[in-house]
Coordinates of C-alpha atoms in Angstrom, one line a residue:
S1 CA 38.6 -47.5 29.8
T2 CA 41.2 -47.7 27.4
L3 CA 38.6 -45.7 25.2
M4 CA 38.6 -42.9 27.7
R5 CA 39.8 -40.3 28.4
S6 CA 40.6 -37.8 30.7
S7 CA 40.1 -34.2 30.9
A8 CA 43.8 -33.5 31.1
A9 CA 44.3 -35.8 27.9
S10 CA 41.9 -34.5 26.0
D11 CA 43.1 -31.2 25.8
V12 CA 46.4 -32.4 25.3
Y13 CA 45.6 -34.7 22.7
K14 CA 43.1 -31.8 20.8
R15 CA 45.9 -29.4 21.5
Q16 CA 48.7 -31.8 19.5
H17 CA 45.7 -32.3 17.1
M18 CA 45.4 -28.6 16.6
K19 CA 48.9 -28.8 16.5
T20 CA 49.5 -31.5 13.3
K21 CA 47.0 -29.9 11.6
A22 CA 48.2 -26.1 11.8
L23 CA 52.0 -27.6 10.4
K24 CA 50.2 -29.7 8.5
R25 CA 48.7 -26.9 6.7
F26 CA 52.1 -25.2 6.3
L27 CA 53.7 -28.2 4.6
L28 CA 50.9 -27.7 2.3
T29 CA 51.1 -24.4 1.2
L30 CA 55.1 -24.6 1.4
V31 CA 54.6 -27.2 -0.9
F32 CA 51.7 -25.5 -2.1
T33 CA 53.7 -22.3 -2.3
T34 CA 57.1 -23.9 -3.7
L35 CA 55.7 -25.4 -6.6
T36 CA 54.4 -21.9 -7.6
I37 CA 57.0 -21.1 -7.8
A38 CA 59.1 -23.5 -9.4
L39 CA 56.2 -23.6 -12.3
S40 CA 56.4 -19.5 -12.5
A41 CA 60.5 -19.9 -12.9
C42 CA 60.2 -22.6 -15.3
S43 CA 57.8 -20.9 -17.4
G44 CA 59.8 -17.5 -16.9
D45 CA 62.7 -19.0 -18.5
K46 CA 60.9 -20.8 -21.3
A47 CA 59.6 -17.6 -22.3
G48 CA 62.3 -16.0 -21.2
E49 CA 64.5 -18.5 -24.0
S50 CA 61.7 -17.6 -26.6
S51 CA 62.3 -14.3 -26.6
S52 CA 65.7 -14.1 -25.6
Q53 CA 67.6 -16.3 -28.3
I54 CA 67.7 -18.1 -31.7
T55 CA 69.3 -21.2 -32.7
I56 CA 70.5 -21.3 -36.8
G57 CA 71.4 -24.1 -38.4
I58 CA 75.1 -23.7 -40.8
P59 CA 76.3 -25.9 -43.1
Q60 CA 79.5 -25.6 -41.8
D61 CA 82.0 -25.2 -39.0
I62 CA 84.1 -22.2 -38.4
E63 CA 87.4 -24.1 -39.4
D64 CA 89.2 -21.6 -41.4
S65 CA 90.0 -19.0 -39.6
L66 CA 87.4 -16.5 -36.6
D67 CA 90.6 -13.6 -37.6
P68 CA 88.2 -11.9 -39.7
H69 CA 91.1 -10.6 -42.4
K70 CA 92.5 -14.4 -42.9
A71 CA 89.0 -15.8 -43.2
V72 CA 87.9 -17.2 -46.7
A73 CA 84.8 -19.4 -46.9
A74 CA 81.2 -17.9 -47.1
G75 CA 80.8 -19.9 -44.2
T76 CA 82.9 -18.2 -42.2
E77 CA 82.3 -14.8 -43.4
E78 CA 78.4 -15.0 -43.4
V79 CA 78.7 -15.4 -39.7
L80 CA 81.7 -13.0 -38.7
F81 CA 79.4 -10.8 -40.6
N82 CA 78.4 -10.5 -37.3
L83 CA 80.6 -9.8 -35.3
Y84 CA 83.2 -7.3 -37.2
E85 CA 82.4 -4.0 -38.5
G86 CA 84.7 -2.6 -41.4
L87 CA 85.1 2.3 -42.1
V88 CA 81.4 1.0 -43.7
K89 CA 79.0 -0.9 -44.1
P90 CA 76.6 -3.2 -46.1
D91 CA 72.4 -2.6 -45.9
S92 CA 70.4 -5.2 -47.1
S93 CA 70.5 -3.5 -50.2
G94 CA 73.7 -3.4 -50.3
D95 CA 75.0 0.7 -50.4
L96 CA 77.6 1.7 -48.2
Q97 CA 76.6 3.1 -45.3
P98 CA 78.9 5.1 -42.5
A99 CA 79.9 2.6 -39.4
L100 CA 82.8 3.5 -37.5
A101 CA 83.4 5.7 -39.7
S102 CA 81.1 9.2 -39.4
D103 CA 82.3 10.3 -42.2
F104 CA 84.9 9.8 -45.7
Q105 CA 85.4 12.1 -48.6
I106 CA 87.2 11.1 -51.6
S107 CA 89.3 12.6 -53.9
E108 CA 88.7 14.1 -56.9
D109 CA 91.7 11.8 -58.8
A110 CA 90.2 8.5 -56.0
T111 CA 93.5 8.3 -54.5
T112 CA 93.1 9.5 -51.3
Y113 CA 90.0 8.4 -48.7
T114 CA 90.0 10.0 -45.8
F115 CA 88.0 9.3 -42.4
T116 CA 86.1 10.9 -40.1
L117 CA 86.0 7.9 -36.9
R118 CA 82.6 7.6 -35.2
E119 CA 82.9 8.7 -31.0
G120 CA 81.9 6.2 -29.2
V121 CA 83.1 2.8 -29.9
K122 CA 84.1 0.5 -28.3
F123 CA 85.4 -3.2 -29.2
H124 CA 83.2 -6.7 -26.9
D125 CA 86.5 -6.2 -25.1
G126 CA 84.9 -2.8 -23.1
S127 CA 87.6 -0.4 -25.1
P128 CA 87.2 2.4 -27.7
V129 CA 88.2 2.4 -30.9
T130 CA 91.6 4.5 -32.2
A131 CA 93.1 5.5 -35.1
G132 CA 95.9 3.2 -34.3
D133 CA 93.3 0.0 -34.6
V134 CA 91.7 1.9 -37.6
K135 CA 95.8 1.9 -38.8
Y136 CA 96.7 -1.7 -37.4
S137 CA 93.6 -3.4 -39.5
I138 CA 94.4 -1.2 -42.8
D139 CA 97.9 -1.6 -42.8
R140 CA 97.6 -6.0 -41.4
C141 CA 95.2 -6.6 -45.1
A142 CA 97.5 -5.0 -46.7
D143 CA 100.9 -6.6 -45.8
T144 CA 102.5 -8.6 -48.6
T145 CA 105.9 -10.1 -45.9
N146 CA 104.5 -14.0 -46.2
G147 CA 103.2 -13.0 -50.2
D148 CA 100.0 -11.8 -51.3
P149 CA 98.5 -8.9 -49.0
L150 CA 95.3 -10.5 -46.9
V151 CA 93.2 -8.4 -49.1
A152 CA 93.8 -8.3 -52.8
A153 CA 92.6 -4.2 -53.3
Y154 CA 95.6 -3.1 -50.7
S155 CA 98.7 -4.1 -52.3
H156 CA 97.2 -0.5 -54.0
I157 CA 97.9 1.0 -51.2
Q158 CA 101.3 3.5 -50.4
S159 CA 100.1 4.3 -47.2
V160 CA 98.0 5.0 -43.8
N161 CA 97.9 7.9 -42.2
I162 CA 97.2 8.4 -39.0
L163 CA 96.3 12.2 -39.7
D164 CA 94.3 12.6 -35.7
E165 CA 93.0 10.9 -33.4
K166 CA 89.6 11.1 -34.7
T167 CA 91.1 10.5 -39.2
V168 CA 93.4 8.9 -41.0
E169 CA 94.3 8.7 -44.7
V170 CA 94.3 6.2 -47.4
V171 CA 96.2 7.0 -49.8
L172 CA 96.8 4.4 -53.4
D173 CA 99.6 3.9 -55.3
G174 CA 96.9 5.0 -58.2
P175 CA 93.0 5.4 -58.8
D176 CA 90.3 3.5 -57.8
T177 CA 87.3 4.6 -57.6
D178 CA 85.8 0.8 -55.6
F179 CA 87.8 1.0 -52.9
L180 CA 85.5 2.4 -50.1
A181 CA 84.1 -1.3 -51.1
Y182 CA 87.1 -2.4 -50.0
M183 CA 86.5 -0.8 -47.1
T184 CA 84.1 -2.7 -45.7
N185 CA 86.5 -5.0 -44.1
A186 CA 87.2 -5.1 -40.5
V187 CA 88.9 -2.8 -37.6
I188 CA 90.4 -4.7 -34.6
P189 CA 92.0 -3.7 -32.1
A190 CA 95.6 -3.6 -33.0
S191 CA 95.4 -5.6 -28.8
N192 CA 94.2 -8.4 -29.4
E193 CA 97.2 -11.4 -30.3
N194 CA 95.5 -13.9 -30.6
P195 CA 91.9 -12.9 -33.0
D196 CA 92.2 -16.4 -34.5
T197 CA 90.8 -17.8 -31.4
N198 CA 89.4 -15.0 -29.4
P199 CA 88.0 -12.2 -32.1
I200 CA 86.3 -8.9 -30.7
G201 CA 85.5 -6.5 -32.8
T202 CA 82.4 -3.4 -32.8
G203 CA 79.5 -5.5 -34.6
P204 CA 75.7 -5.9 -33.3
Y205 CA 76.8 -9.1 -31.7
K206 CA 79.8 -10.5 -29.3
Y207 CA 81.4 -14.0 -29.6
V208 CA 80.8 -16.7 -26.9
S209 CA 82.2 -20.1 -26.8
R210 CA 83.3 -22.3 -30.5
S211 CA 83.1 -25.9 -30.2
P212 CA 83.8 -27.3 -33.0
Q213 CA 82.1 -29.3 -34.9
E214 CA 79.9 -28.5 -33.8
N215 CA 78.2 -24.9 -32.4
F216 CA 79.6 -21.3 -32.7
V217 CA 77.8 -19.0 -29.4
V218 CA 77.1 -15.3 -29.4
E219 CA 75.7 -13.4 -27.0
K220 CA 74.1 -9.6 -28.7
F221 CA 76.8 -7.2 -27.3
D222 CA 74.7 -4.4 -25.5
D223 CA 77.3 -1.3 -26.0
Y224 CA 77.1 -1.1 -29.5
W225 CA 77.1 2.2 -31.1
G226 CA 74.4 1.5 -33.5
T227 CA 70.5 -0.3 -33.8
P228 CA 70.7 -3.4 -30.9
A229 CA 69.9 -6.2 -31.8
N230 CA 66.8 -7.7 -30.5
I231 CA 67.6 -11.4 -29.5
E232 CA 70.0 -11.6 -26.3
H233 CA 71.5 -14.6 -27.1
V234 CA 72.7 -17.1 -30.4
T235 CA 73.8 -19.6 -30.9
F236 CA 74.6 -21.1 -35.0
K237 CA 75.2 -25.0 -34.9
V238 CA 76.6 -27.1 -37.3
C239 CA 74.2 -29.5 -39.0
A240 CA 77.0 -31.5 -41.4
N241 CA 74.1 -33.6 -42.7
A242 CA 71.8 -32.3 -45.1
D243 CA 69.2 -35.3 -45.2
S244 CA 68.9 -34.7 -41.2
I245 CA 67.8 -30.2 -41.7
V246 CA 63.8 -31.1 -42.0
M247 CA 64.0 -33.5 -39.0
D248 CA 66.1 -30.8 -36.7
L249 CA 63.7 -27.5 -38.0
Q250 CA 60.7 -29.7 -36.8
G251 CA 62.3 -31.5 -33.7
G252 CA 62.7 -28.0 -32.9
S253 CA 66.9 -28.0 -32.0
I254 CA 67.1 -25.2 -34.7
D255 CA 64.7 -22.1 -35.5
M256 CA 66.2 -21.7 -38.9
F257 CA 68.3 -22.2 -42.0
A258 CA 69.5 -20.5 -44.5
R259 CA 69.2 -22.5 -47.5
V260 CA 67.1 -25.8 -47.0
T261 CA 66.7 -27.1 -50.8
P262 CA 62.9 -27.1 -52.3
A263 CA 62.9 -30.7 -51.4
Q264 CA 63.5 -30.0 -47.7
A265 CA 61.2 -26.6 -47.6
D266 CA 57.7 -28.4 -49.0
Q267 CA 57.9 -31.1 -46.0
L268 CA 58.4 -28.3 -43.6
G269 CA 55.1 -27.7 -42.0
D270 CA 52.7 -24.2 -40.6
S271 CA 55.3 -23.9 -37.7
F272 CA 57.9 -22.5 -40.2
Q273 CA 58.2 -19.4 -43.9
V274 CA 60.0 -20.2 -46.4
L275 CA 61.5 -16.4 -47.7
E276 CA 62.7 -16.8 -50.7
G277 CA 66.0 -14.4 -52.6
T278 CA 69.0 -15.0 -53.9
M279 CA 72.4 -16.3 -52.6
N280 CA 73.8 -13.7 -54.6
L281 CA 77.1 -16.4 -55.8
V282 CA 78.1 -18.0 -59.1
Q283 CA 77.9 -21.6 -58.7
A284 CA 79.7 -23.5 -61.8
L285 CA 81.5 -26.7 -62.7
Y286 CA 85.4 -25.3 -61.4
L287 CA 87.7 -26.3 -63.3
N288 CA 91.6 -27.3 -62.1
N289 CA 93.1 -25.8 -65.3
E290 CA 96.4 -26.4 -65.5
A291 CA 95.1 -30.6 -64.8
E292 CA 95.0 -32.4 -67.6
P293 CA 92.6 -32.5 -70.1
F294 CA 91.1 -29.4 -68.6
N295 CA 95.0 -27.4 -69.4
N296 CA 93.4 -28.0 -73.4
E297 CA 91.0 -25.3 -73.3
L298 CA 88.8 -27.6 -75.9
V299 CA 88.5 -29.8 -73.8
R300 CA 86.9 -27.5 -71.2
Q301 CA 84.7 -25.7 -74.5
A302 CA 82.7 -29.0 -75.5
L303 CA 81.6 -28.8 -71.7
C304 CA 80.6 -25.9 -71.9
Y305 CA 78.2 -27.1 -74.7
A306 CA 77.5 -30.7 -72.6
V307 CA 75.6 -28.6 -69.6
D308 CA 72.2 -27.0 -70.0
P309 CA 72.1 -24.5 -66.3
Q310 CA 68.5 -24.9 -67.7
E311 CA 67.6 -28.8 -66.8
I312 CA 70.2 -28.3 -63.8
M313 CA 68.4 -26.0 -62.5
D314 CA 65.2 -28.0 -63.3
I315 CA 65.8 -30.8 -61.1
V316 CA 67.7 -29.0 -58.1
S317 CA 65.6 -26.6 -57.2
G318 CA 62.7 -26.3 -59.3
G319 CA 63.5 -24.0 -62.0
K320 CA 64.3 -21.5 -59.7
G321 CA 67.8 -19.4 -59.9
T322 CA 69.6 -17.4 -62.8
E323 CA 71.8 -19.1 -65.5
I324 CA 74.9 -17.2 -65.4
G325 CA 77.5 -17.1 -69.0
S326 CA 80.5 -15.7 -66.2
S327 CA 82.0 -15.0 -63.2
M328 CA 78.7 -12.5 -62.0
F329 CA 75.8 -12.8 -60.6
P330 CA 72.6 -10.5 -60.9
A331 CA 73.0 -8.0 -58.0
F332 CA 75.6 -6.3 -59.8
G333 CA 74.3 -4.4 -61.9
K334 CA 74.9 -2.6 -65.4
Y335 CA 78.1 -5.2 -64.8
Y336 CA 76.1 -8.7 -64.8
M337 CA 76.6 -9.5 -69.0
P338 CA 73.3 -12.0 -69.7
E339 CA 73.9 -12.5 -73.6
L340 CA 77.2 -14.5 -71.7
N341 CA 74.5 -17.4 -70.9
D342 CA 73.8 -18.0 -74.7
M343 CA 77.4 -18.3 -75.2
Y344 CA 77.3 -22.3 -74.7
K345 CA 73.4 -23.8 -75.3
Q346 CA 73.4 -27.7 -75.3
D347 CA 75.0 -28.6 -78.6
L348 CA 76.0 -32.4 -77.6
D349 CA 77.6 -32.8 -81.2
K350 CA 80.0 -29.5 -81.2
A351 CA 80.7 -31.1 -78.3
K352 CA 81.6 -34.5 -79.4
E353 CA 83.5 -32.6 -81.9
L354 CA 86.0 -30.3 -79.7
L355 CA 86.9 -33.1 -78.4
K356 CA 87.9 -34.9 -81.2
E357 CA 89.7 -32.0 -82.7
A358 CA 91.4 -32.0 -78.2
G359 CA 92.4 -35.8 -79.2
Y360 CA 89.7 -37.1 -76.9
E361 CA 87.6 -38.8 -79.2
N362 CA 86.5 -41.3 -77.0
G363 CA 86.3 -39.1 -74.4
F364 CA 87.5 -39.3 -70.7
S365 CA 87.3 -40.8 -66.8
F366 CA 87.9 -36.7 -64.3
T367 CA 86.7 -36.4 -60.8
I368 CA 84.5 -33.9 -59.8
T369 CA 85.5 -33.1 -55.7
V370 CA 81.7 -32.2 -53.8
P371 CA 81.5 -30.7 -50.2
S372 CA 79.1 -33.8 -48.9
N373 CA 77.9 -30.4 -45.9
Y374 CA 75.8 -28.7 -49.5
Q375 CA 73.2 -30.5 -51.2
Q376 CA 72.8 -28.2 -53.9
H377 CA 76.1 -28.6 -54.7
I378 CA 76.1 -32.8 -54.5
D379 CA 72.7 -32.5 -56.3
T380 CA 74.9 -30.3 -59.3
A381 CA 77.5 -32.5 -59.9
Q382 CA 74.3 -35.1 -59.7
V383 CA 72.4 -33.5 -62.9
I384 CA 76.5 -33.0 -65.0
V385 CA 78.0 -36.5 -64.4
E386 CA 74.2 -37.8 -66.4
Q387 CA 73.7 -35.3 -68.6
L388 CA 78.5 -35.5 -69.8
K389 CA 77.6 -39.1 -70.0
K390 CA 76.2 -38.1 -73.4
I391 CA 79.3 -37.2 -75.0
G392 CA 81.3 -39.7 -73.9
V393 CA 82.4 -38.4 -70.3
T394 CA 83.0 -39.7 -67.7
A395 CA 82.4 -38.6 -63.9
E396 CA 82.5 -39.6 -60.5
I397 CA 81.4 -37.8 -57.6
N398 CA 84.3 -37.7 -54.7
L399 CA 82.5 -35.7 -51.3
I400 CA 85.2 -35.1 -49.0
E401 CA 84.2 -33.0 -45.8
W402 CA 84.0 -28.9 -46.2
D403 CA 87.8 -28.5 -44.4
S404 CA 88.4 -31.1 -46.2
W405 CA 87.5 -29.2 -49.3
L406 CA 88.5 -25.6 -47.9
S407 CA 93.0 -26.8 -47.7
D408 CA 92.6 -30.0 -50.2
V409 CA 91.3 -28.3 -52.8
Y410 CA 90.9 -24.6 -52.6
A411 CA 94.1 -23.9 -51.0
G412 CA 96.3 -26.8 -52.1
R413 CA 94.4 -26.7 -55.6
K414 CA 94.1 -31.2 -56.1
Y415 CA 92.1 -31.7 -57.8
E416 CA 90.6 -31.8 -61.2
A417 CA 86.9 -30.2 -60.9
T418 CA 84.6 -28.6 -57.9
V419 CA 80.6 -28.3 -57.8
V420 CA 80.6 -25.3 -54.8
G421 CA 79.0 -21.0 -54.9
V422 CA 82.2 -18.6 -54.8
D423 CA 80.5 -14.8 -53.4
A424 CA 81.8 -11.2 -54.3
S425 CA 82.8 -9.9 -50.1
S426 CA 82.2 -6.6 -51.6
L427 CA 79.4 -4.7 -54.3
T428 CA 81.9 -4.9 -56.7
P429 CA 83.3 -6.4 -60.0
S430 CA 86.9 -6.8 -59.3
A431 CA 85.6 -9.0 -55.7
L432 CA 84.5 -11.5 -58.1
L433 CA 87.2 -11.3 -60.9
S434 CA 90.1 -10.5 -59.2
R435 CA 90.4 -14.1 -58.3
F436 CA 91.3 -15.2 -62.0
V437 CA 94.1 -12.6 -62.8
S438 CA 97.4 -15.3 -62.8
T439 CA 99.6 -14.1 -60.2
V440 CA 97.3 -14.2 -57.7
S441 CA 97.8 -16.2 -54.1
N442 CA 93.2 -17.4 -54.7
N443 CA 92.9 -18.4 -58.3
F444 CA 92.1 -22.3 -56.7
V445 CA 91.7 -22.6 -60.5
N446 CA 94.8 -21.2 -62.1
F447 CA 93.7 -19.5 -64.7
S448 CA 96.2 -17.5 -66.6
N449 CA 95.4 -15.3 -69.8
A450 CA 97.5 -12.9 -71.2
D451 CA 95.1 -10.6 -71.8
Y452 CA 92.5 -11.0 -68.6
D453 CA 96.1 -9.8 -66.8
A454 CA 95.9 -6.5 -68.5
A455 CA 92.1 -6.0 -69.0
Y456 CA 91.4 -6.3 -64.7
A457 CA 95.0 -4.3 -64.5
K458 CA 92.9 -1.5 -67.6
A459 CA 89.1 -1.9 -65.1
L460 CA 91.8 -0.8 -62.3
G461 CA 93.9 2.4 -63.4
T462 CA 90.7 4.4 -65.0
I463 CA 88.6 6.2 -62.9
D464 CA 86.2 6.9 -66.5
D465 CA 83.4 5.1 -65.5
E466 CA 82.2 3.6 -69.4
E467 CA 85.3 2.6 -69.7
K468 CA 86.1 0.3 -65.9
T469 CA 82.3 -1.2 -67.1
A470 CA 83.6 -1.9 -70.4
A471 CA 87.3 -3.4 -69.1
F472 CA 85.5 -5.1 -66.4
K473 CA 82.3 -6.4 -68.9
E474 CA 86.1 -7.5 -71.2
C475 CA 87.1 -9.8 -68.0
E476 CA 84.0 -11.8 -68.0
T477 CA 84.2 -11.8 -71.2
L478 CA 87.4 -13.8 -71.4
L479 CA 86.4 -16.0 -68.9
A480 CA 83.4 -16.9 -71.6
E481 CA 85.5 -17.4 -73.9
H482 CA 88.0 -19.4 -72.4
A483 CA 85.8 -21.2 -71.1
A484 CA 87.1 -21.2 -67.5
N485 CA 84.9 -22.7 -65.6
V486 CA 81.0 -24.3 -66.5
Y487 CA 79.0 -21.3 -65.3
I488 CA 75.7 -22.5 -64.3
Q489 CA 73.3 -19.6 -62.3
D490 CA 73.1 -17.6 -59.1
L491 CA 70.7 -19.8 -57.0
P492 CA 67.7 -19.4 -54.8
C493 CA 68.0 -18.7 -51.4
L494 CA 65.0 -20.3 -49.1
V495 CA 65.7 -19.3 -45.8
A496 CA 63.2 -21.4 -42.6
L497 CA 62.2 -19.7 -40.1
N498 CA 60.8 -20.7 -37.3
K499 CA 56.9 -18.4 -36.8
K500 CA 57.7 -17.1 -33.7
Y501 CA 60.6 -14.8 -35.0
A502 CA 61.0 -12.5 -37.9
G503 CA 62.2 -9.9 -40.1
Y504 CA 64.4 -11.3 -41.4
E505 CA 66.2 -9.7 -44.5
F506 CA 67.9 -10.2 -47.9
Y507 CA 71.2 -8.9 -49.0
P508 CA 72.9 -8.3 -52.4
L509 CA 75.9 -10.8 -51.0
Y510 CA 76.2 -13.3 -48.8
V511 CA 75.8 -13.0 -45.4
Q512 CA 73.5 -12.7 -42.7
D513 CA 72.7 -10.1 -40.7
I514 CA 71.2 -11.7 -37.2
S515 CA 71.1 -9.2 -35.7
K516 CA 67.4 -7.4 -37.4
L517 CA 65.6 -10.5 -36.2
Y518 CA 63.0 -10.2 -33.4
I519 CA 60.2 -12.3 -31.7
V520 CA 57.4 -12.4 -32.4
E521 CA 54.8 -11.2 -30.2
D522 CA 52.0 -13.8 -29.9

């Protein structure tokens, strides 16, 4: 019968059946083991990602230069802050701390600065920082071969001398009690032939890659001499479209954005904390003093009387921010002059009277060129347009990309007016006020005033603190009196940070110190 098997056949069947069951158990075990490993690996990767990386949104690409001595955009400098260091560096209180120099001495007449280099500091390429690298970096910033020095204050350097392998002396051609603040400028290796595209510094993070218009990637520098960074990998993602920032945050493509508007902050859910500080910059309607009609001081003053900074703050930033009346913001302490805020309280009749005196009784038209990636500046310009209508002046907003703003407005000076914020690279008044000296290359508003030049020179030429402070305040007053620009405010800074992270610290300068951020443990 076909339904019956012989004993031998039965034994063969049993053995084959047992082998099949064993094979199935083996394969099943293998599948479960593989799946477990895979899931474990995925879980590990995800945990590793969340504990070792962060994506930070930035409003513009780093387009001016990766060379720290050539970068001029505040957005570039705040990113490069994490890659480069000078002989000293500011802390979150604004105080200068020893960095690549472990110690420094300043002569009584403030003309000689002597630095002792810290032991064991390495560049990101593994090479040691030498006195030769320090001299090279300072000399490079002071070089006037192609015009003005890269750093204006370095024009007063008489010599940079290597006293021994660990000691560098900087001699000035006159006293300067603020010069130490400029020693925050980056020390770079003399051997790096391409700092524009291959940034090598000593900071807590080192450069990995850059994708134009997309991102800038850095990673933790394991041989960093100071307190190491907490997060391994950091991606600065370009978010040039201000309208998509909330979506990017909520969708998880970025974990942090440093300057959201109050309206954007209100749209964020419980996954984010919004930290409040100040931007530490001078936001103004900057006027090209050589372009008609702004080459007429009466016209500039008329605009100052027409614009109401408080209304701008109420509309743009929910009343937050600090009104300023000249090129100085509150973080500068004794140099900040709140009394200048009252020089041009809104007076539409006075504004019309000045326009009539200047020959513009029927008003005029002009263009405000604004970088399209900064919503606060766009919103401010829109309010200004409405305010100027009240005195018969018609303003049109021209939105341009950030790289075009740098080339056309800042470098080319091909504009009539612009709304931006000007920052300071250090907490010295000259960091803000030097740009209005008539002969300097970064005087993008073309302000020219002999009294201003004299007051600025007086400030630099004295070591007496009271005299220096008074001279710098004279500079601020002259900027206000002659209406170099229409000054508005130091904007509030609202930082949106995913609650997975903590440790953000505000600085009295326009920087982002990413090394302080860390992962919040569950």
